[in-house]
Coordinates of C-alpha atoms and ligand atoms in Angstrom, one line a residue:
X1 CA -9.3 33.1 17.9
X2 CA -6.8 30.3 17.7
X3 CA -8.0 26.8 18.4
X4 CA -7.1 25.7 21.9
X5 CA -5.3 22.3 22.0
X6 CA -7.2 19.9 24.2
X7 CA -4.4 17.4 24.4
X8 CA -0.9 16.9 23.0
X9 CA 0.2 13.4 22.0
X10 CA 3.5 11.9 21.0
X11 CA 1.8 10.0 18.2
X12 CA -1.5 10.5 16.6
X13 CA -2.7 8.0 14.0
X14 CA -5.8 8.8 12.0
X15 CA -7.9 5.9 10.7
X16 CA -8.9 2.6 12.2
X17 CA -8.5 0.5 9.1
X18 CA -5.7 -2.1 8.6
X19 CA -3.0 0.5 8.0
X20 CA -3.9 2.6 11.1
X21 CA -4.2 -0.4 13.4
X22 CA -1.0 -2.0 12.2
X23 CA 0.8 1.3 12.6
X24 CA -0.4 1.7 16.2
X25 CA 0.5 -1.9 17.0
X26 CA 3.9 -1.5 15.6
X27 CA 4.6 1.8 17.4
X28 CA 3.5 0.5 20.7
X29 CA 5.5 -2.7 20.2
X30 CA 8.7 -1.0 19.2
X31 CA 8.3 1.6 21.9
X32 CA 7.3 -0.6 24.8
X33 CA 9.5 1.4 27.1
X34 CA 8.5 4.6 25.5
X35 CA 6.1 6.7 27.4
X36 CA 3.1 7.2 25.1
X37 CA 0.9 9.4 27.2
X38 CA -0.9 12.7 27.2
X39 CA 1.1 15.7 28.0
X40 CA 0.2 19.3 28.7
X41 CA 0.5 21.5 25.7
X42 CA 3.2 23.5 27.4
X43 CA 5.5 20.4 27.1
X44 CA 5.4 20.4 23.4
X45 CA 5.6 24.1 23.1
X46 CA 8.7 24.1 25.3
X47 CA 10.3 21.3 23.4
X48 CA 9.3 22.5 19.9
X49 CA 8.3 26.1 20.2
X50 CA 7.8 26.3 16.5
X51 CA 5.1 23.6 16.5
X52 CA 2.5 25.9 17.9
X53 CA 2.6 28.0 14.8
X54 CA 2.5 25.2 12.3
X55 CA -1.1 24.5 11.5
X56 CA -0.5 20.9 10.6
X57 CA 0.8 20.2 14.1
X58 CA -2.8 20.1 15.3
X59 CA -5.6 18.0 14.4
X60 CA -9.2 19.0 14.8
X61 CA -11.8 16.3 15.2
X62 CA -15.4 16.5 14.0
X63 CA -16.6 17.1 17.6
X64 CA -14.5 20.3 17.7
X65 CA -11.6 19.1 19.8
X66 CA -8.1 20.0 18.8
X67 CA -5.2 17.7 19.4
X68 CA -1.5 18.5 19.2
X69 CA 1.0 15.9 18.1
X70 CA 4.6 15.3 17.7
X71 CA 4.1 12.8 14.9
X72 CA 1.0 12.2 12.9
X73 CA 0.3 9.3 10.7
X74 CA -2.6 9.6 8.3
X75 CA -4.2 6.2 7.5
X76 CA -7.6 7.4 6.2
X77 CA -7.8 4.9 3.4
X78 CA -9.7 5.5 0.1
X79 CA -13.2 6.1 -0.9
X80 CA -15.1 4.7 -3.9
X81 CA -14.6 6.5 -7.1
X82 CA -18.2 6.4 -8.1
X83 CA -19.6 6.9 -11.6
X84 CA -21.8 9.6 -10.1
X85 CA -22.3 10.8 -6.6
X86 CA -25.7 12.4 -7.1
X87 CA -27.8 9.3 -8.0
X88 CA -29.1 7.3 -5.1
X89 CA -29.4 4.3 -7.4
X90 CA -25.6 4.2 -8.0
X91 CA -23.9 2.4 -5.1
X92 CA -20.3 1.9 -4.1
X93 CA -19.1 -0.7 -1.7
X94 CA -16.4 0.3 0.7
X95 CA -17.3 -0.4 4.3
X96 CA -19.8 -2.2 6.5
X97 CA -22.5 0.4 6.0
X98 CA -22.2 0.5 2.2
X99 CA -22.1 -3.4 2.1
X100 CA -25.2 -3.5 4.3
X101 CA -27.0 -1.0 2.1
X102 CA -26.0 -3.1 -0.9
X103 CA -27.4 -6.3 0.6
X104 CA -30.6 -4.6 1.6
X105 CA -31.2 -3.3 -1.9
X106 CA -30.1 -6.6 -3.5
X107 CA -32.7 -8.6 -1.4
X108 CA -35.4 -6.9 -3.5
X109 CA -33.6 -6.7 -6.8
X110 CA -34.3 -8.6 -10.0
X111 CA -31.4 -7.2 -12.0
X112 CA -28.4 -5.1 -11.2
X113 CA -25.8 -3.5 -13.4
X114 CA -22.2 -3.9 -12.2
X115 CA -19.7 -1.5 -13.7
X116 CA -15.9 -1.9 -13.4
X117 CA -13.4 -4.6 -14.0
X118 CA -11.4 -4.8 -10.9
X119 CA -11.5 -6.7 -7.5
X120 CA -14.9 -5.7 -6.4
X121 CA -16.6 -6.5 -9.7
X122 CA -14.9 -9.9 -9.9
X123 CA -16.0 -10.8 -6.4
X124 CA -19.5 -9.5 -6.9
X125 CA -20.5 -11.1 -10.1
X126 CA -19.3 -14.4 -8.7
X127 CA -21.0 -14.1 -5.3
X128 CA -24.4 -12.6 -6.2
X129 CA -27.1 -15.2 -6.3
X130 CA -30.7 -15.1 -7.3
X131 CA -30.4 -11.9 -9.3
X132 CA -29.6 -11.1 -12.9
X133 CA -26.3 -9.3 -13.3
X134 CA -25.3 -7.2 -16.3
X135 CA -21.6 -6.7 -16.0
X136 CA -20.3 -3.8 -18.1
X137 CA -16.5 -4.2 -18.6
X138 CA -14.6 -1.5 -20.4
X139 CA -11.9 -3.9 -21.5
X140 CA -11.7 -6.9 -23.9
X141 CA -11.3 -9.3 -21.0
X142 CA -12.4 -9.6 -17.4
X143 CA -10.3 -8.7 -14.4
X144 CA -8.0 -6.3 -16.2
X145 CA -6.6 -4.8 -13.0
X146 CA -5.4 -8.2 -11.8
X147 CA -4.5 -10.4 -14.8
X148 CA -4.3 -10.8 -18.5
X149 CA -6.7 -12.1 -21.1
X150 CA -5.3 -15.6 -20.9
X151 CA -6.1 -15.8 -17.2
X152 CA -9.5 -14.3 -17.8
X153 CA -10.2 -16.9 -20.4
X154 CA -9.2 -19.6 -17.9
X155 CA -11.5 -18.1 -15.2
X156 CA -14.6 -17.4 -17.3
X157 CA -16.0 -21.0 -17.3
X158 CA -16.2 -20.8 -13.5
X159 CA -19.2 -18.5 -14.1
X160 CA -20.8 -21.0 -16.4
X161 CA -23.5 -23.6 -15.9
X162 CA -21.9 -26.8 -17.1
X163 CA -18.7 -27.2 -15.1
X164 CA -16.8 -30.2 -16.3
X165 CA -16.6 -33.0 -13.8
X166 CA -12.9 -33.6 -14.3
X167 CA -10.0 -31.4 -15.2
X168 CA -8.7 -32.1 -18.7
X169 CA -5.1 -30.9 -19.4
X170 CA -5.2 -28.7 -22.5
X171 CA -2.7 -30.1 -24.9
X172 CA -3.1 -27.3 -27.2
X173 CA -3.8 -23.9 -25.9
X174 CA -6.4 -22.0 -27.9
X175 CA -4.7 -18.7 -27.6
X176 CA -1.5 -18.9 -29.5
X177 CA -0.3 -19.4 -32.9
X178 CA 2.9 -21.2 -32.0
X179 CA 3.4 -24.9 -31.7
X180 CA 2.8 -26.2 -28.2
X181 CA 5.4 -28.1 -26.2
X182 CA 4.3 -31.7 -25.9
X183 CA 2.8 -31.2 -22.4
X184 CA 0.8 -28.1 -23.3
X185 CA 3.1 -25.3 -22.2
X186 CA 3.5 -22.5 -24.7
X187 CA 5.7 -19.6 -25.3
X188 CA 4.3 -16.5 -26.8
X189 CA 5.4 -13.0 -26.9
X190 CA 3.6 -9.9 -25.7
X191 CA 2.5 -9.3 -29.3
X192 CA 0.8 -12.6 -29.6
X193 CA -0.9 -12.2 -26.3
X194 CA -2.3 -9.0 -27.6
X195 CA -3.5 -10.8 -30.8
X196 CA -5.3 -13.2 -28.5
X197 CA -7.1 -10.3 -26.9
X198 CA -8.0 -8.9 -30.3
X199 CA -9.4 -12.3 -31.3
X200 CA -11.6 -12.5 -28.2
X201 CA -13.4 -9.4 -28.7
X202 CA -16.5 -11.1 -27.3
X203 CA -20.0 -9.7 -27.4
X204 CA -22.6 -11.0 -25.0
X205 CA -22.2 -14.1 -23.0
X206 CA -25.2 -15.4 -20.9
X207 CA -23.9 -17.3 -18.0
X208 CA -25.1 -18.8 -14.8
X209 CA -23.2 -18.6 -11.6
X210 CA -23.1 -20.8 -8.6
X211 CA -21.3 -20.7 -5.2
X212 CA -20.9 -17.8 -2.8
X213 CA -18.1 -16.7 -0.5
X214 CA -16.1 -13.9 1.3
X215 CA -17.4 -10.6 2.7
X216 CA -19.8 -10.5 -0.2
X217 CA -21.1 -14.0 0.5
X218 CA -24.7 -14.9 0.4
X219 CA -25.8 -11.8 -1.5
X220 CA -29.2 -12.7 -2.7
X221 CA -31.7 -11.0 -4.9
X222 CA -35.4 -11.8 -5.1
X223 CA -36.0 -12.9 -8.7
X224 CA -34.4 -16.2 -9.7
X225 CA -34.4 -18.4 -6.7
X226 CA -32.2 -21.1 -8.1
X227 CA -29.8 -19.3 -10.3
X228 CA -28.6 -16.0 -11.5
X229 CA -27.4 -14.9 -14.9
X230 CA -24.4 -12.8 -15.7
X231 CA -24.6 -10.9 -18.9
X232 CA -21.2 -9.8 -19.8
X233 CA -20.9 -6.7 -21.9
X234 CA -17.3 -6.2 -23.0
X235 CA -15.6 -3.0 -24.2
X236 CA -18.2 -0.6 -22.9
X237 CA -18.8 2.0 -20.3
X238 CA -21.9 3.7 -19.0
X239 CA -23.0 6.4 -21.4
X240 CA -25.7 7.7 -19.1
X241 CA -28.2 6.8 -16.5
X242 CA -31.6 7.7 -17.9
X243 CA -33.8 10.0 -15.9
X244 CA -36.9 8.3 -14.6
X245 CA -39.2 10.5 -16.7
X246 CA -37.4 9.6 -20.0
X247 CA -39.5 7.0 -21.9
X248 CA -37.7 3.7 -22.6
X249 CA -38.8 0.9 -25.0
X250 CA -40.0 -1.8 -22.6
X251 CA -38.0 -5.0 -22.8
X252 CA -40.2 -8.1 -22.5
X253 CA -42.8 -6.2 -20.7
X254 CA -40.6 -5.6 -17.6
X255 CA -40.7 -2.2 -16.0
X256 CA -37.6 -1.0 -14.1
X257 CA -36.9 1.8 -11.7
X258 CA -33.7 2.6 -13.6
X259 CA -32.3 2.4 -17.1
X260 CA -28.7 2.4 -18.0
X261 CA -27.4 3.2 -21.4
X262 CA -24.0 1.7 -22.3
X263 CA -21.6 3.1 -24.8
X264 CA -22.2 0.0 -27.0
X265 CA -25.7 1.3 -27.6
X266 CA -27.5 -1.2 -25.4
X267 CA -29.9 0.0 -22.7
X268 CA -30.6 -2.2 -19.6
X269 CA -33.3 -1.8 -17.1
X270 CA -32.2 -2.6 -13.5
X271 CA -33.0 -2.0 -9.9
X272 CA -29.7 -0.3 -9.2
X273 CA -26.1 0.1 -10.4
X274 CA -23.0 -1.0 -8.5
X275 CA -20.1 1.3 -9.4
X276 CA -17.0 -0.8 -8.7
X277 CA -14.8 1.6 -10.5
X278 CA -11.8 2.0 -8.1
X279 CA -10.9 4.1 -5.2
X280 CA -9.6 7.6 -4.7
X281 CA -7.3 8.3 -1.7
X282 CA -9.2 9.9 1.1
X283 CA -7.1 13.0 1.5
X284 CA -9.8 15.6 1.5
X285 CA -10.1 16.1 5.3
X286 CA -6.4 16.9 5.5
X287 CA -5.8 19.3 2.6
X288 CA -7.4 22.4 4.1
X289 CA -4.7 24.8 5.3
X290 CA -1.9 22.4 4.4
X291 CA 0.3 22.0 1.4
X292 CA 0.7 18.3 1.0
X293 CA 2.4 17.2 -2.2
X294 CA 0.0 15.0 -4.0
X295 CA 0.7 12.3 -6.6
X296 CA -1.0 12.0 -9.9
X297 CA -3.5 9.5 -8.5
X298 CA -4.4 12.0 -5.7
X299 CA -2.6 10.1 -2.9
X300 CA -0.4 11.8 -0.3
X301 CA 3.2 11.5 -1.6
X302 CA 5.3 9.5 0.8
X303 CA 9.1 9.0 0.7
X304 CA 11.0 5.8 1.7
X305 CA 10.3 6.6 5.4
X306 CA 6.5 7.0 4.8
X307 CA 6.8 10.7 5.4
X308 CA 4.6 13.1 3.5
X309 CA 5.8 16.5 2.4
X310 CA 4.5 18.1 5.6
X311 CA 6.9 18.0 8.6
X312 CA 6.2 15.2 11.1
X313 CA 3.3 13.9 9.1
X314 CA 3.4 10.3 7.8
X315 CA 0.9 8.4 5.8
X316 CA 0.2 4.7 5.1
X317 CA -2.2 2.6 3.2
X318 CA -4.7 3.5 0.5
X319 CA -4.4 7.2 1.3
X320 CA -0.8 7.5 0.2
X321 CA 1.2 7.0 -2.9
X322 CA 4.7 5.5 -2.7
X323 CA 7.0 8.0 -4.3
X324 CA 10.3 6.6 -3.4
X325 CA 12.7 5.0 -5.9
X326 CA 10.9 1.7 -6.2
X327 CA 12.4 -1.7 -6.7
X328 CA 11.8 -2.7 -10.4
X329 CA 9.8 -5.7 -9.1
X330 CA 7.4 -3.8 -6.8
X331 CA 4.5 -1.5 -7.6
X332 CA 1.8 -0.1 -5.6
X333 CA -1.8 -1.4 -5.7
X334 CA -4.4 -0.4 -3.2
X335 CA -4.7 -3.7 -1.4
X336 CA -5.1 -4.9 2.1
X337 CA -1.7 -6.6 2.1
X338 CA 0.1 -3.4 1.1
X339 CA -1.9 -1.3 3.5
X340 CA -0.8 -3.6 6.3
X341 CA 2.8 -3.6 5.2
X342 CA 2.8 0.2 4.9
X343 CA 1.1 0.6 8.3
X344 CA 3.7 -1.7 9.8
X345 CA 6.6 0.0 8.3
X346 CA 5.2 3.5 9.1
X347 CA 4.9 2.5 12.7
X348 CA 8.6 1.4 12.7
X349 CA 9.6 4.7 11.0
X350 CA 7.7 6.7 13.6
X351 CA 9.4 4.8 16.4
X352 CA 12.8 4.9 14.8
X353 CA 12.6 8.7 14.5
X354 CA 11.5 9.1 18.0
X355 CA 14.4 7.0 19.1
X356 CA 16.8 8.7 16.7
X357 CA 17.6 5.3 15.1
X358 CA 18.3 4.7 11.4
X359 CA 15.8 2.6 9.4
X360 CA 16.0 1.2 5.9
X361 CA 13.1 0.6 3.5
X362 CA 11.6 -2.7 4.5
X363 CA 12.3 -5.8 2.4
X364 CA 8.5 -6.3 1.7
X365 CA 8.8 -3.5 -0.8
X366 CA 11.3 -5.5 -2.9
X367 CA 8.8 -7.7 -4.6
X368 CA 5.1 -7.3 -5.3
X369 CA 3.1 -10.3 -4.0
X370 CA -0.6 -10.7 -3.7
X371 CA -2.6 -13.8 -2.8
X372 CA -6.3 -13.7 -3.2
X373 CA -9.2 -15.7 -4.5
X374 CA -11.3 -15.1 -7.6
X375 CA -14.1 -17.4 -8.8
X376 CA -13.1 -19.8 -6.0
X377 CA -9.6 -20.2 -7.4
X378 CA -6.5 -19.3 -5.4
X379 CA -4.8 -16.5 -7.3
X380 CA -1.1 -15.5 -6.7
X381 CA 0.4 -12.5 -8.3
X382 CA 4.2 -11.9 -8.2
X383 CA 6.4 -9.1 -9.4
X384 CA 5.6 -7.7 -12.8
X385 CA 2.8 -10.3 -13.2
X386 CA 1.3 -8.4 -16.2
X387 CA 4.7 -7.4 -17.6
X388 CA 3.9 -3.9 -16.3
X389 CA 6.3 -1.3 -17.8
X390 CA 8.2 -3.9 -19.8
X391 CA 6.9 -2.9 -23.3
X392 CA 7.6 -5.7 -25.7
X393 CA 10.9 -6.6 -24.0
X394 CA 9.7 -9.8 -22.5
X395 CA 8.3 -13.2 -23.3
X396 CA 5.6 -15.2 -21.6
X397 CA 5.6 -18.9 -20.7
X398 CA 2.1 -20.2 -20.1
X399 CA 0.8 -23.5 -18.8
X400 CA -2.9 -24.1 -18.6
X401 CA -5.0 -27.0 -17.5
X402 CA -8.6 -26.3 -17.9
X403 CA -10.5 -26.0 -14.7
X404 CA -7.4 -26.7 -12.7
X405 CA -4.6 -24.2 -13.1
X406 CA -3.2 -21.3 -15.1
X407 CA 0.4 -20.6 -14.7
X408 CA 2.0 -17.6 -16.5
X409 CA 5.6 -16.6 -16.2
X410 CA 7.0 -13.3 -17.4
X411 CA 10.7 -13.5 -18.5
X412 CA 13.0 -10.8 -19.7
X413 CA 16.7 -11.5 -20.6
X414 CA 16.2 -15.0 -19.3
X415 CA 15.3 -13.7 -15.8
X416 CA 11.9 -14.2 -14.2
X417 CA 10.3 -10.9 -13.5
X418 CA 6.7 -11.9 -12.6
X419 CA 4.1 -14.7 -12.5
X420 CA 0.4 -15.3 -12.3
X421 CA -0.5 -18.6 -10.6
X422 CA -4.1 -19.6 -10.5
X423 CA -5.2 -22.8 -8.8
X424 CA -3.3 -25.0 -6.4
X425 CA 0.0 -24.8 -8.3
X426 CA 2.3 -24.9 -5.3
X427 CA 4.8 -22.9 -7.3
X428 CA 4.6 -19.6 -5.4
X429 CA 7.6 -20.1 -3.1
X430 CA 9.9 -21.4 -5.8
X431 CA 8.9 -18.6 -8.2
X432 CA 9.2 -16.0 -5.6
X433 CA 12.8 -17.1 -5.0
X434 CA 13.5 -17.2 -8.7
X435 CA 12.3 -13.7 -9.1
X436 CA 14.2 -12.4 -6.1
X437 CA 17.5 -14.1 -7.0
X438 CA 17.2 -13.1 -10.7
X439 CA 18.9 -16.4 -11.8
X440 CA 19.4 -16.8 -15.5
X441 CA 16.8 -19.3 -16.5
X442 CA 17.7 -19.5 -20.2
X443 CA 19.2 -23.0 -20.0
X444 CA 15.9 -24.4 -18.6
X445 CA 13.8 -23.1 -21.5
X446 CA 10.2 -24.3 -21.5
X447 CA 11.1 -27.0 -19.0
X448 CA 10.5 -24.3 -16.4
X449 CA 6.8 -25.1 -16.7
X450 CA 7.1 -28.7 -17.5
X451 CA 4.6 -30.4 -15.1
X452 CA 6.6 -33.6 -15.2
X453 CA 9.6 -31.9 -13.6
X454 CA 9.4 -31.1 -9.9
X455 CA 10.5 -27.5 -10.1
X456 CA 11.0 -27.2 -6.4
X457 CA 13.6 -30.0 -6.4
X458 CA 15.1 -28.7 -9.5
X459 CA 16.1 -25.4 -8.0
X460 CA 16.7 -26.7 -4.5
Ligands
LIG1 C1 -15.4 -4.7 -0.9 C2 -13.8 -4.7 -0.8 C3 -13.2 -5.9 -0.9 C4 -11.8 -5.9 -0.8 N1 -11.1 -7.1 -0.9 C5 -9.8 -7.1 -0.8 C6 -9.1 -8.3 -0.8 O1 -9.7 -9.4 -1.0 N2 -7.8 -8.3 -0.7 C7 -7.1 -7.2 -0.6 O2 -5.8 -7.2 -0.5 N3 -7.7 -6.0 -0.6 C8 -9.0 -5.9 -0.7 N4 -9.7 -4.7 -0.6 C9 -8.8 -3.5 -0.5 C10 -8.5 -3.2 1.0 O3 -9.7 -3.4 1.8 C11 -7.9 -1.9 1.2 O4 -6.8 -1.7 0.3 C12 -7.4 -1.7 2.6 O5 -8.5 -1.9 3.5 C13 -6.9 -0.3 2.8 O6 -6.6 -0.2 4.2 P1 -6.4 1.3 4.8 O7 -6.2 1.1 6.3 O8 -5.5 2.1 4.0 O9 -7.8 2.0 4.6 P2 -9.3 1.6 5.1 O10 -9.4 0.2 5.4 O11 -10.2 2.3 4.2 O12 -9.4 2.3 6.5 C14 -9.4 3.7 6.6 C15 -10.0 4.1 8.0 O13 -9.9 5.5 8.2 C16 -11.1 6.0 8.7 N5 -11.1 7.4 8.3 C17 -11.3 8.0 7.1 N6 -11.3 9.3 7.1 C18 -11.1 9.6 8.4 C19 -11.0 10.9 9.1 N7 -11.1 12.0 8.5 N8 -10.8 10.8 10.4 C20 -10.8 9.6 11.1 N9 -10.8 8.4 10.5 C21 -11.0 8.5 9.2 C22 -12.2 5.2 8.0 O14 -13.3 5.2 8.7 C23 -11.5 3.8 8.1 O15 -11.7 3.2 9.4 C24 -11.0 -4.7 -0.7 C25 -11.7 -3.4 -0.7 C26 -13.1 -3.4 -0.7 C27 -13.8 -2.1 -0.7
LIG2 N1 -9.4 -9.8 -4.0 C1 -8.8 -8.6 -4.0 O1 -7.6 -8.5 -4.1 C2 -9.7 -7.4 -4.1 C3 -9.1 -6.2 -4.0 N2 -10.0 -5.1 -4.0 C4 -9.3 -3.7 -4.0 O2 -10.3 -2.8 -3.5 C5 -10.2 -1.6 -4.2 C6 -11.6 -1.2 -4.8 O3 -11.9 -2.2 -5.8 P1 -12.5 -1.8 -7.2 O4 -13.5 -0.7 -7.1 O5 -12.9 -3.1 -7.9 O6 -11.2 -1.1 -7.9 P2 -10.1 -1.7 -8.9 O7 -9.1 -0.6 -9.0 O8 -9.7 -3.0 -8.6 O9 -10.9 -1.7 -10.3 C7 -11.6 -0.6 -10.8 C8 -12.0 -1.0 -12.3 O10 -13.0 -0.1 -12.8 C9 -12.5 0.4 -14.0 N3 -13.0 1.7 -14.2 C10 -12.6 2.9 -13.7 N4 -13.4 3.9 -14.1 C11 -14.4 3.3 -14.9 C12 -15.5 3.8 -15.5 N5 -15.8 5.1 -15.5 N6 -16.3 3.0 -16.3 C13 -16.0 1.7 -16.3 N7 -14.9 1.1 -15.7 C14 -14.1 1.9 -14.9 C15 -11.0 0.3 -13.9 O11 -10.4 0.4 -15.2 P3 -8.9 1.1 -15.3 O12 -8.0 0.3 -14.3 O13 -8.6 0.9 -16.7 O14 -9.1 2.5 -14.9 C16 -10.8 -1.0 -13.2 O15 -10.9 -2.0 -14.1 C17 -9.1 -1.7 -5.2 O16 -8.0 -1.2 -4.6 C18 -9.0 -3.2 -5.3 O17 -7.6 -3.6 -5.6 C19 -11.3 -5.2 -4.0 C20 -11.9 -6.4 -4.0 C21 -11.1 -7.6 -4.0

């Protein structure tokens, strides 16, 4: 028997995260005069007779109700891409419940293993206190999803015990073979940057960490009351999580509920593992009976109007993959800011279609921008901040002042294509404009990062 539609709505938005909420706000704001109310199913069937036979025009909720819609926007986010789903000692962090579960387990933990090299791992290793942390990083430097090895090298001391009292400008950067400019800025090519990464094929660093912040703030384990240690294991992944019954050589007499073997041959005992290994778009509830076109990363493909391949179905946020012809300076990352921008724009697209008005791709998709905090430093990422997709056709300008700031600019053909700004650099607005207006910066050379020149005035 066919499902009976309980209600028919003009708009249905699935998901109460940032994308969904922003989408709803935007639709209702744009359509203040538009009557967004329940209608009898006959209304829709009269208006769009074909809709009754299109399965995707109804939405069935877990409590068995079936809702009809004229336009649907899926904002169901992502779910953690865990190392394994069938081990209760491997946790992911996504929402309040999983964060609470993590905190509960951490309160009793002496050592945890954190796997992954992205946003969550960066936040976690910095915030966890009173518990030893083994951080297994599959790359040669930390924070690979967000920045390069130079930035990682700048940030690493923030995990250390002996923070210098005063920032000392580094006259000679350690990670280049070229002569520095007198004030410490250096130019090196992508090749040299890679050489730097090769050189820093670090092994194990034992570090202590300090402050706590953000949603993951105040996460305390039970072991070391005053300090915690971060053991950084580079270039390795989890080989396997040993079954409880498998005998393991005891390390210093400790017994652990869990042992993790890494691909570098080391085995660590721990209380539990945090799998901070990315997200997968949460599409699964919507695939049955539909033929959504999916992108390589599993997201619902959306066009420049946030429309999926299914009629009248839109998507925004982590669940979708931007498949329009993108600006060369924008790329998708599953971030709060982008989810909000997509939700906002999807709401406008829904409203525009309902009002039969044209709409153009929003300007926020012109340039990638992300502002966040890692290791207590402000971090601003602009455009092709890691020279993504540029191959060797670029050069980098770097200015670094230990414990104060790290500034990297990506240039190609004299034009600025991206930047990484760590610390209170005050350069974001100027650089954003320089990237957007694609001015030829060749005449300025290395002076672009000369700290003795007020760059804002310069380009005013
Ligand atoms: C620990 C952590 C820290 C982060 N920190 C940052 C940060 O500092 N900066 C940043 O930019 N980004 C950060 N992110 C990423 C950011 O949170 C996400 O990119 C963003 O929340 C995605 O928003 P969304 O609305 O697409 O999805 P979500 O926020 O995941 O919301 C999806 C919603 O849909 C609901 N849902 C799912 N399936 C269904 C269904 N079948 N039916 C009904 N509802 C459903 C969910 O319950 C949820 O409410 C962080 C992520 C995590 C996990
Ligand atoms: N401040 C911020 O902006 C924050 C943003 N976030 C966002 O929240 C989401 C979830 O964060 P997170 O889980 O850290 O995801 P991220 O995508 O940021 O990072 C995942 C990391 O795990 C690595 N990885 C993937 N699979 C494995 C594996 N099997 N073994 C070892 N490493 C692996 C990835 O490497 P590779 O990329 O090479 O596959 C990548 O370095 C992301 O979208 C992130 O951007 C989260 C916290 C803070």
